[in-house]
Amino acid sequence: MPNSETWNAVDLFFNDRLIGHDAVLDKVQASCAAAGLPSISVAANQGRLLNLLASLVGARRILEIGTLGGYSAIWMARALPVDGRLLSLEIDPKHAEVARANLALAGLADRVEVRLGKAIDLLPAVSGPFDLVFIDADKPSNPDYFTWAMRLVRPGSVIVVDNVVRGGTVADASSTDPTVLGVRRLVDLVAAERRVAATAIQTVGSKGYDGLLIARVIG
Ligand code: SAH
Ligand code: DHB
Ligand code: MG
């Protein structure tokens, strides 16, 4: 059974050829580490996937919940046209500060706003529609964030939720872990929502064993 060493080697193989090295993103990761932020940004290949999804959907407006140091925001914002906008919500003032500096470093300060506060308190004042929503904050709130996202999208929009597998614990129906419960309840909501077509994909790699849920708004 291939292990995490193999997953990392495969990530390196593909990323080296398909993504390459990016001086800005390397600096962003270094600045996050130097500021003591947890290393829980999406992986480079996941960042590229978000970037491709933003391109595929022709995103002009993107909403992110959970900024951290701005790594995923940079990947997504790079797919925006010059007059496009990304709004990212972040509860931690230090994370928001690091993210703003990183977005400026990436030349995206004019296209991205990092708004400080608890996402659930900020969302009522957020106006859509957004073409892409990336949910990647506190996992127990995933059901609330998905409910808000559905109010802020249009037909054709895409909603992506990070970390829906968490080492496989999501399949444990008897789990009392608030993170697992948040994801399971999210999946129930998505399943009951007739306005989306959705799938979830398990991933392995430098971020361990996790996965993404991807939903497209169909009407
Ligand atoms: N999307 C980022 C990673 C986000 S990590 C990337 O891939 O680069 C999760 C972030 O959500 C952390 O910065 C954390 O502070 C933030 N967060 C946690 N709870 C939150 C809440 N209730 N409202 C807004 N942000 C929250
Ligand atoms: C955690 C959060 C994330 O968004 C992630 O991608 C990985 C881990 C966490 O809170 O542990
Ligand atoms: Mg995440």
Short mmCIF file of C-alpha atoms and ligand atoms in Angstrom, two decimals:
data_model
loop_
_atom_site.label_atom_id
_atom_site.label_comp_id
_atom_site.label_asym_id
_atom_site.label_seq_id
_atom_site.Cartn_x
_atom_site.Cartn_y
_atom_site.Cartn_z
CA MET A 1 0.00 0.00 0.00
CA PRO A 2 1.64 3.29 -1.06
CA ASN A 3 2.32 5.52 1.94
CA SER A 4 2.73 9.23 2.55
CA GLU A 5 6.31 9.10 1.28
CA THR A 6 5.00 7.91 -2.07
CA TRP A 7 2.22 10.54 -2.03
CA ASN A 8 4.81 13.27 -1.51
CA ALA A 9 7.05 11.91 -4.26
CA VAL A 10 4.10 11.83 -6.67
CA ASP A 11 3.07 15.39 -5.71
CA LEU A 12 6.66 16.50 -6.36
CA PHE A 13 6.75 14.69 -9.71
CA PHE A 14 3.56 16.30 -11.02
CA ASN A 15 4.03 19.71 -9.40
CA ASP A 16 7.57 20.03 -10.70
CA ARG A 17 6.37 19.47 -14.29
CA LEU A 18 2.86 20.91 -14.29
CA ILE A 19 3.11 23.83 -11.87
CA GLY A 20 6.80 24.61 -11.51
CA HIS A 21 8.35 26.96 -9.03
CA ASP A 22 6.81 30.28 -8.27
CA ALA A 23 8.97 32.82 -6.46
CA VAL A 24 5.93 34.74 -5.17
CA LEU A 25 4.19 31.69 -3.73
CA ASP A 26 7.47 30.47 -2.19
CA LYS A 27 7.79 33.86 -0.44
CA VAL A 28 4.16 33.69 0.67
CA GLN A 29 4.68 30.27 2.25
CA ALA A 30 7.88 31.51 3.91
CA SER A 31 6.10 34.56 5.31
CA CYS A 32 3.31 32.38 6.72
CA ALA A 33 5.86 30.13 8.41
CA ALA A 34 7.86 33.10 9.74
CA ALA A 35 4.69 34.58 11.24
CA GLY A 36 3.96 31.28 12.98
CA LEU A 37 0.80 30.49 11.01
CA PRO A 38 -0.17 26.80 10.94
CA SER A 39 0.88 25.10 7.69
CA ILE A 40 -2.66 24.25 6.63
CA SER A 41 -2.92 26.14 3.34
CA VAL A 42 -4.09 24.10 0.39
CA ALA A 43 -1.29 22.28 -1.44
CA ALA A 44 0.10 23.75 -4.67
CA ASN A 45 -1.81 21.29 -6.86
CA GLN A 46 -5.03 22.10 -4.96
CA GLY A 47 -4.32 25.80 -5.40
CA ARG A 48 -3.94 25.19 -9.11
CA LEU A 49 -7.23 23.27 -9.11
CA LEU A 50 -8.98 26.26 -7.49
CA ASN A 51 -7.33 28.50 -10.07
CA LEU A 52 -8.53 26.26 -12.91
CA LEU A 53 -12.06 26.09 -11.49
CA ALA A 54 -12.14 29.89 -11.26
CA SER A 55 -11.05 30.06 -14.92
CA LEU A 56 -13.51 27.38 -16.02
CA VAL A 57 -16.40 29.20 -14.42
CA GLY A 58 -15.18 32.53 -15.83
CA ALA A 59 -15.15 33.90 -12.31
CA ARG A 60 -15.39 37.66 -11.89
CA ARG A 61 -16.37 37.54 -8.24
CA ILE A 62 -15.03 35.03 -5.73
CA LEU A 63 -15.86 34.54 -2.04
CA GLU A 64 -13.50 32.73 0.32
CA ILE A 65 -14.29 31.80 3.91
CA GLY A 66 -11.02 31.28 5.82
CA THR A 67 -8.05 33.30 4.49
CA LEU A 68 -5.10 32.17 6.65
CA GLY A 69 -2.03 33.73 4.94
CA GLY A 70 -3.73 34.31 1.59
CA TYR A 71 -2.20 31.35 -0.25
CA SER A 72 -5.44 29.94 -1.70
CA ALA A 73 -6.75 33.48 -2.26
CA ILE A 74 -3.72 34.23 -4.44
CA TRP A 75 -4.25 31.10 -6.53
CA MET A 76 -7.92 31.98 -7.10
CA ALA A 77 -7.40 35.73 -7.60
CA ARG A 78 -4.82 35.04 -10.29
CA ALA A 79 -7.69 33.72 -12.43
CA LEU A 80 -9.66 36.96 -12.11
CA PRO A 81 -9.82 39.61 -14.83
CA VAL A 82 -8.33 42.98 -13.81
CA ASP A 83 -11.73 44.26 -12.76
CA GLY A 84 -12.56 41.00 -10.91
CA ARG A 85 -12.83 40.84 -7.13
CA LEU A 86 -12.19 38.31 -4.39
CA LEU A 87 -13.53 38.79 -0.87
CA SER A 88 -12.01 36.64 1.86
CA LEU A 89 -13.32 36.41 5.42
CA GLU A 90 -10.93 35.81 8.31
CA ILE A 91 -11.45 35.76 12.07
CA ASP A 92 -7.80 36.08 13.18
CA PRO A 93 -6.28 39.60 12.97
CA LYS A 94 -2.76 38.22 12.63
CA HIS A 95 -3.77 35.92 9.76
CA ALA A 96 -5.56 38.81 8.05
CA GLU A 97 -2.51 41.05 8.40
CA VAL A 98 -0.15 38.42 6.99
CA ALA A 99 -2.60 37.73 4.16
CA ARG A 100 -2.88 41.39 3.20
CA ALA A 101 0.90 41.69 3.03
CA ASN A 102 1.10 38.53 0.92
CA LEU A 103 -1.62 39.71 -1.45
CA ALA A 104 0.25 42.99 -1.91
CA LEU A 105 3.44 41.02 -2.59
CA ALA A 106 1.54 39.06 -5.25
CA GLY A 107 0.32 42.30 -6.85
CA LEU A 108 -3.30 41.47 -6.02
CA ALA A 109 -4.07 44.02 -3.29
CA ASP A 110 -6.43 45.93 -5.60
CA ARG A 111 -8.44 42.83 -6.48
CA VAL A 112 -8.70 41.17 -3.07
CA GLU A 113 -10.31 42.35 0.15
CA VAL A 114 -9.61 40.51 3.41
CA ARG A 115 -12.46 41.27 5.79
CA LEU A 116 -11.80 40.68 9.48
CA GLY A 117 -14.42 39.04 11.67
CA LYS A 118 -16.31 35.88 12.43
CA ALA A 119 -17.55 34.68 9.05
CA ILE A 120 -21.04 34.00 10.36
CA ASP A 121 -21.28 37.63 11.56
CA LEU A 122 -19.84 39.06 8.32
CA LEU A 123 -21.91 37.05 5.87
CA PRO A 124 -25.20 38.95 6.34
CA ALA A 125 -23.51 42.11 5.02
CA VAL A 126 -21.92 40.35 2.04
CA SER A 127 -23.66 40.82 -1.27
CA GLY A 128 -23.41 38.42 -4.19
CA PRO A 129 -23.66 36.93 -6.60
CA PHE A 130 -20.33 35.13 -6.51
CA ASP A 131 -19.20 32.86 -9.32
CA LEU A 132 -17.00 30.76 -7.03
CA VAL A 133 -17.21 30.21 -3.27
CA PHE A 134 -14.39 28.45 -1.40
CA ILE A 135 -15.31 27.30 2.12
CA ASP A 136 -12.20 26.58 4.22
CA ALA A 137 -12.64 27.88 7.78
CA ASP A 138 -13.92 26.26 11.00
CA LYS A 139 -15.29 22.89 9.94
CA PRO A 140 -18.22 22.66 12.41
CA SER A 141 -19.75 25.72 10.69
CA ASN A 142 -19.67 24.14 7.21
CA PRO A 143 -23.47 23.66 7.14
CA ASP A 144 -24.03 27.37 7.93
CA TYR A 145 -21.47 28.45 5.35
CA PHE A 146 -23.03 26.28 2.67
CA THR A 147 -26.47 27.70 3.48
CA TRP A 148 -25.06 31.23 3.13
CA ALA A 149 -23.21 30.32 -0.04
CA MET A 150 -26.47 29.17 -1.65
CA ARG A 151 -27.90 32.66 -1.03
CA LEU A 152 -24.87 34.30 -2.63
CA VAL A 153 -24.55 32.36 -5.89
CA ARG A 154 -26.20 32.24 -9.32
CA PRO A 155 -26.92 29.35 -11.66
CA GLY A 156 -23.54 28.16 -12.95
CA SER A 157 -21.61 29.15 -9.84
CA VAL A 158 -19.35 26.62 -8.15
CA ILE A 159 -18.99 26.00 -4.42
CA VAL A 160 -15.89 24.18 -3.16
CA VAL A 161 -15.49 22.92 0.42
CA ASP A 162 -12.04 21.90 1.67
CA ASN A 163 -11.19 19.14 4.15
CA VAL A 164 -14.28 16.96 3.83
CA VAL A 165 -12.48 13.65 4.40
CA ARG A 166 -10.10 14.32 7.30
CA GLY A 167 -8.28 11.01 7.29
CA GLY A 168 -11.43 9.06 6.53
CA THR A 169 -13.21 9.92 9.75
CA VAL A 170 -16.07 11.42 7.75
CA ALA A 171 -17.42 7.92 7.06
CA ASP A 172 -17.84 7.18 10.78
CA ALA A 173 -21.56 7.59 11.47
CA SER A 174 -20.99 7.28 15.23
CA SER A 175 -18.39 10.07 15.39
CA THR A 176 -18.98 12.83 17.91
CA ASP A 177 -16.09 14.96 16.60
CA PRO A 178 -17.59 18.41 15.83
CA THR A 179 -15.47 18.61 12.66
CA VAL A 180 -16.82 15.29 11.38
CA LEU A 181 -20.36 16.23 12.37
CA GLY A 182 -19.96 19.53 10.51
CA VAL A 183 -18.89 17.78 7.35
CA ARG A 184 -21.56 15.05 7.59
CA ARG A 185 -24.29 17.64 8.12
CA LEU A 186 -22.93 19.63 5.19
CA VAL A 187 -23.14 16.56 2.98
CA ASP A 188 -26.74 15.98 4.08
CA LEU A 189 -27.58 19.59 3.16
CA VAL A 190 -25.90 19.30 -0.22
CA ALA A 191 -27.69 16.01 -0.87
CA ALA A 192 -31.05 17.61 -0.08
CA GLU A 193 -30.35 20.74 -2.15
CA ARG A 194 -32.00 20.36 -5.55
CA ARG A 195 -30.23 23.44 -6.92
CA VAL A 196 -26.77 21.81 -6.94
CA ALA A 197 -25.02 18.87 -8.56
CA ALA A 198 -22.15 17.78 -6.37
CA THR A 199 -19.35 15.32 -5.87
CA ALA A 200 -16.59 14.73 -3.33
CA ILE A 201 -13.09 13.59 -4.21
CA GLN A 202 -10.65 12.00 -1.78
CA THR A 203 -7.10 13.31 -2.06
CA VAL A 204 -3.69 12.15 -0.85
CA GLY A 205 -0.45 14.07 -1.05
CA SER A 206 1.62 16.53 0.90
CA LYS A 207 -1.47 17.42 2.95
CA GLY A 208 -2.09 13.83 3.98
CA TYR A 209 -5.41 12.13 3.31
CA ASP A 210 -8.29 14.54 2.85
CA GLY A 211 -10.68 15.67 0.15
CA LEU A 212 -12.76 18.33 -1.54
CA LEU A 213 -16.45 18.68 -2.16
CA ILE A 214 -17.37 20.44 -5.38
CA ALA A 215 -20.91 21.60 -6.12
CA ARG A 216 -22.24 23.36 -9.21
CA VAL A 217 -25.34 25.47 -8.92
CA ILE A 218 -27.79 24.32 -11.58
CA GLY A 219 -30.72 26.54 -11.02
N1 SAH B 1 -7.86 28.95 2.72
C1 SAH B 1 -6.53 28.99 3.35
C2 SAH B 1 -6.49 28.14 4.60
C3 SAH B 1 -7.51 28.52 5.63
S1 SAH B 1 -7.15 27.77 7.20
C4 SAH B 1 -5.51 28.49 2.35
O1 SAH B 1 -5.71 27.38 1.82
O2 SAH B 1 -4.50 29.17 2.11
C5 SAH B 1 -8.61 28.23 8.06
C6 SAH B 1 -8.70 29.72 8.38
O3 SAH B 1 -10.04 29.97 8.84
C7 SAH B 1 -7.77 30.17 9.52
O4 SAH B 1 -7.03 31.30 9.13
C8 SAH B 1 -8.73 30.53 10.64
O5 SAH B 1 -8.30 31.60 11.46
C9 SAH B 1 -9.98 30.91 9.89
N2 SAH B 1 -11.23 30.80 10.67
C10 SAH B 1 -11.52 29.89 11.63
N3 SAH B 1 -12.74 30.10 12.13
C11 SAH B 1 -13.26 31.16 11.47
C12 SAH B 1 -14.47 31.89 11.55
N4 SAH B 1 -15.42 31.53 12.41
N5 SAH B 1 -14.65 32.94 10.72
C13 SAH B 1 -13.68 33.30 9.84
N6 SAH B 1 -12.51 32.66 9.73
C14 SAH B 1 -12.28 31.62 10.53
C1 DHB B 2 -7.05 22.28 9.18
C2 DHB B 2 -7.77 23.23 8.48
C3 DHB B 2 -7.66 23.30 7.11
O1 DHB B 2 -8.37 24.20 6.37
C4 DHB B 2 -6.86 22.40 6.42
O2 DHB B 2 -6.80 22.49 5.07
C5 DHB B 2 -6.14 21.45 7.12
C6 DHB B 2 -6.24 21.40 8.51
C7 DHB B 2 -7.16 22.21 10.65
O3 DHB B 2 -7.86 23.06 11.23
O4 DHB B 2 -6.54 21.34 11.22
MG MG B 3 -8.40 23.67 4.32
#
